[in-house]
Structures are given as structure tokens and as C-alpha cells.
Amino acid sequence: MFDYSGFFADRMDGLRKTGQYRTFVEIERLAGRFPRALHHRPAGPREVTVWCSNDHLGMGQHPAVLAAMRATLDASGAAAGGSRNISGTTPHHVALEREMADLHGKERALSFITGYAANDAALYVLGRTLPDCAFFSDRLNHASMILAMRASGAERHVFAHNDPADLDRRLSTVRPGRPKVVAFESVYSMDGDMAPMADLCAVAERHDALVYVDEAHTVGMYGPQGAGLAAQLGVADGVTVLMGTFAKGYGTAGGYLAGPDPVIDAVRSLAPAFIFTLSMPPALAAGALASVRHLRAGDAERELLHERAGLLKSLLRRSGIPLVSEESHIVPVLVGDVDKCRRLAGILLDRHALYAQPINFPSVARGSERLRINPSPVHRPEDVHHFADVLDRTWDELGLPRTPAPAYAEPA
């Protein structure tokens, strides 16, 4: 008889030997005090400072968000009670979708219980429905995008990362008039680099291609009223369908699409990832809406986010600690060794109560292991200085290589 348990146990042992086995750190966020959190460990809980949360603006603890969720929870209960088609569409979903369509200047929006589901639904329907569709996908696109395009059965072309010239060459190989979809992200979460959106959109327009952009790591944090990087760069009209999440800049959970009414309606009507899954809980939709409206009303959180990220990048640059990219609010610290990356994260957490999760394959390529640091408005300047100082000392302890420090202005 086949030993199913033994087979998978051997596979997991293989992951442990290569350093790919993932361990979870049990963290309990402290609302009103985040980035402080409790690390639940065998020796008992201890307060730590979190440096790897995707709650980039600290909106997960904003009083307006919590109040909206509490009120809706008391009024409507814990869940919508079904899929969107069967008892799961509430006034909270409708209001949230109208808000997102208005924010992005699109005809219609559609909400999902996760951002992964939004990518899955949209790209699957585009590839499955458009006749003889061809996808053109950035090499570093998120797994949710890659798997959805693959599952659709449509032809796929992969262009070099952030390379408009390569995209142009590949589009030129497909006959004019054939449906084409160019798919990329505005900010790539592991490298922290930005897509050359204006150039990519211009290439797509020359070839009459639909443009699909994942703005998960920019909505709320970039652009007028937090409308994203495309809006900041003035190319929002060149994006046909935009995907965003509420789980990052907006501090809650869920995803959404915004685009032309017929395209969004097709996703609503045809996507298994939308039809056959639970609707977003009403309290979650209400909290997301409160967060969006707050961030549309002012720039305070956005300005502090970029100020804190700029401070940390300046301090690390001065110390010669290598960064994968300095283009965005994400600060990816390049370690380049799976064992030392794990040891670095362990020292930061165990000795210094600083939590930064090590990132390894398959999230990033082997040999490019890193800590992805996410400073935020709720990290005080003294927190940033302390983190940079501890990282600098631990870097020496592990004998990690440094880069030459360029000329810099002394950070505040």
C-alpha cells in the first residue's frame, strides 16, 4: 500500500534541509498600540515591534474603521450568509463598490473576499472568454496572476521584468486584431520596485492590448486620494482593469476590481472564483469603506509613510546594508543566504524583540533571500533609528557583506 503520510513527511523533510520550510510566528496585534504586538512563544508572551506587516498605513486600528466594523457587526451579524448571488449582497458591498469605482474613475467595481480571488477571477475570465486570447505577463508577477492565466488555457508570453522594449517585441509576434492582455504590477512587493507604467501602457496601446494592473501595494498609499500609482503618474486612463486590495493600505481584508462595466459584469457573471465563494462579511465591507473614505479625505498617513520609509532607507544606505530597491515604501534588505537570513531574523526577534520575517524561495529566487521591511506611520522616528542600529550591529555579527556607502544627507 502507498504510504501517503510517509511520502509527505519526506517532502517536508526535504524543505527543512534546503531552508524552504516555513515556520509561523504567533503574533497578536495590539489595537491602539500597533506596531507593538504580543509574540506568543513557549516561554510566554512578550511584547515586540512588528516590521513586516502589510498594514502599511496602520489603518487596521483606526478608530473610524473599528467603529464602522463594530456597528455593522452588531447590526448585521458575523457574515453575509452566502455567496454574492445567494443572500450575500448587502448595502455595504454595494456602497463599497460604488466608492471604488468613483475613486478610480471607472464605470464599475466588484469586491472579493481576498485579493488573490480578484486576480484569479479576472484573469481567468479574460483568458477563457476572449477568443484566441494571448497574455503578456511580467516575469515577476504575483502567483495569483500567473496561476489564473495558466488555468484559463490562453496562450502566455512572459516579458522581461519592467522591460517595455521586450514587451513590444513580444506583442509584435502576435497578429494584429487578436485579443491581447498585458498584465503587470505597479509595485512589486518582494523587490519594492516600480513598473514603468507610462511606457508599458503606451506599448500596450500601440498594439491594441487590454491593460490589467495589480495595484495591491499602491492603493491607499500613492496618488490623489490614494487612487494608486497609475493615478499618481497620470496614466490611469491607460489601465483597462485595475485590481486592488483592502488588506494593505486600507488595513482590513479583501480585494476588488475596477474597470469598464461590461468587463466587470463578465467577471461577476462568469468567474468561478467569484460565483462559488462566500461574500465578504458586511462588517469587513463597512470597515474597508470607512478606511477608503478616510484616506480619500487627506494625505497625512501617506506623507508619514513615505517619510518613515525614506528615513530607514537613508540610515541603511549610510551603513552599507544592501537593499534590493529604493523605489517605493517597501524596504527589502538583501541577505542572499537562506541560513543567515533565518539567523538574522531570529536574532532580531529573540534578542531585540524586533519582528521581521525572513523571505526565501519560492517567494524570491534562491540566493536573494531577504528581510522585507515595511516601515509605517505608526513607527516613530526613534523606532526607525533603533531598528537600523540593531540591524547594523547584527549584520556585523553575522559577517554579512556591505555595499559602499554613497554620499548622503544626514537623516532627521
Steps between C-alpha positions, in 0.01 A plus 500: 500500500615855428623685809331836452608646835856377455519650152404847621716472811800438273406800287484723807836369620640599161370855548663516843836391358495769230380774736166535320283370784279777630446559869233729640559763766191534720428872521211681669464859386417757768239737359578858592863410568605335171780448382529357850373142518521195722726219386351180642789260560560193720662716769193722512378809314736791447443839344677556168505759222376375164697606190350276232127571510314583178279740697715773344309799639387359834135523391423162656468677835353834388204601721274572201567155354442320830184698571353417158577132545355485852179675398451274198586187697231588756248587228562221246687220676826324427454405135289569194377143509571396144655577166435833331232338283324326790424736790853645514456843338436768764481879487855502639634315197312726261625817672859374506495414130355837405772671706780307327363568152484870584850504651652354184278678249372167363148398406468215745675317783459155652612386845646162599575327826874504414727676254620159380140418400470829310805421285389141457151599387593780261792341319328164472194658338707717265707206379209259484250732334691718253533307172856375438626725783873546558637612837818704538612467860788663688749237613460594868122512516328371813418129519127575496540665160724230354279212612180667378645562154626143485164359613315698232671295230590812298836541331756666727808709422731609782688828451813607685430673828404867458627496139276688254730421206473127562122533537489682166702227329277225634177681414632544145506122454120478534281588203314834510139476604551203733386563862802571720528565875808666654520420872741647752524645851556865585727428800654157546470398861819297540742731316319825577560630148252691285378412153568755222126533464487779243731311263326165548157655443625681189635174354174322576299778336709478180412132477132545598544291815285506812706610801452319833690641799530362853525807727481304825803675650412853388129568556451718806871587499565675167318742276229759559265378776697173507386395151830321430817537297325519162306801625816656645678462166203629301446176307184368668307530173751262340410226749195303389451291815657580835523252784546623855477367852363624830755285687798733469463877480144479631589272791205260478455205261360420158563600141327676213500570128419829328448541128250523214149387589480218241836352606420510872154362431654209311723419799198522731302266276765250389780471756492186719718681756221754544189287452590206722640665810376681807425869482718741695350538853293821526707633791814457292345687207395780734847523654665508158263777388580706811872460432469598134296809585745608770799468267319685222445794735865578578865415438634483856552122516647485149749776576615334823535163326741635242684709761564196723600282205736770375661531843560125527643475148734791573628341823557162337668657198739683733587170670561323170221247560393391150145560381339330201330828403439846643213598270201454729384487860604133521857456631640160392827427683707258292670222699560249220541191719209288624664395828636845591169661410321267742765562768479877450123498547536273804750732670284805435197330650649300786755753628353832399122444474500619136291283269599483132412178319772342279397468134635210297423279200246470339395854596838622372776336297759285676798713592287813544360425846402814684313679774215705359467795735180705499534822700173683553351815652456315831876441525646802676829653378673361809368153409655534155837609641496216754418239236774627267756499784416144611503375141841665445653328804347162419621529140857516630441212739398274211782621275264609226641704209440871468479736207706821478311785664432787254490864593183573694317767690486434873149366575280678749 
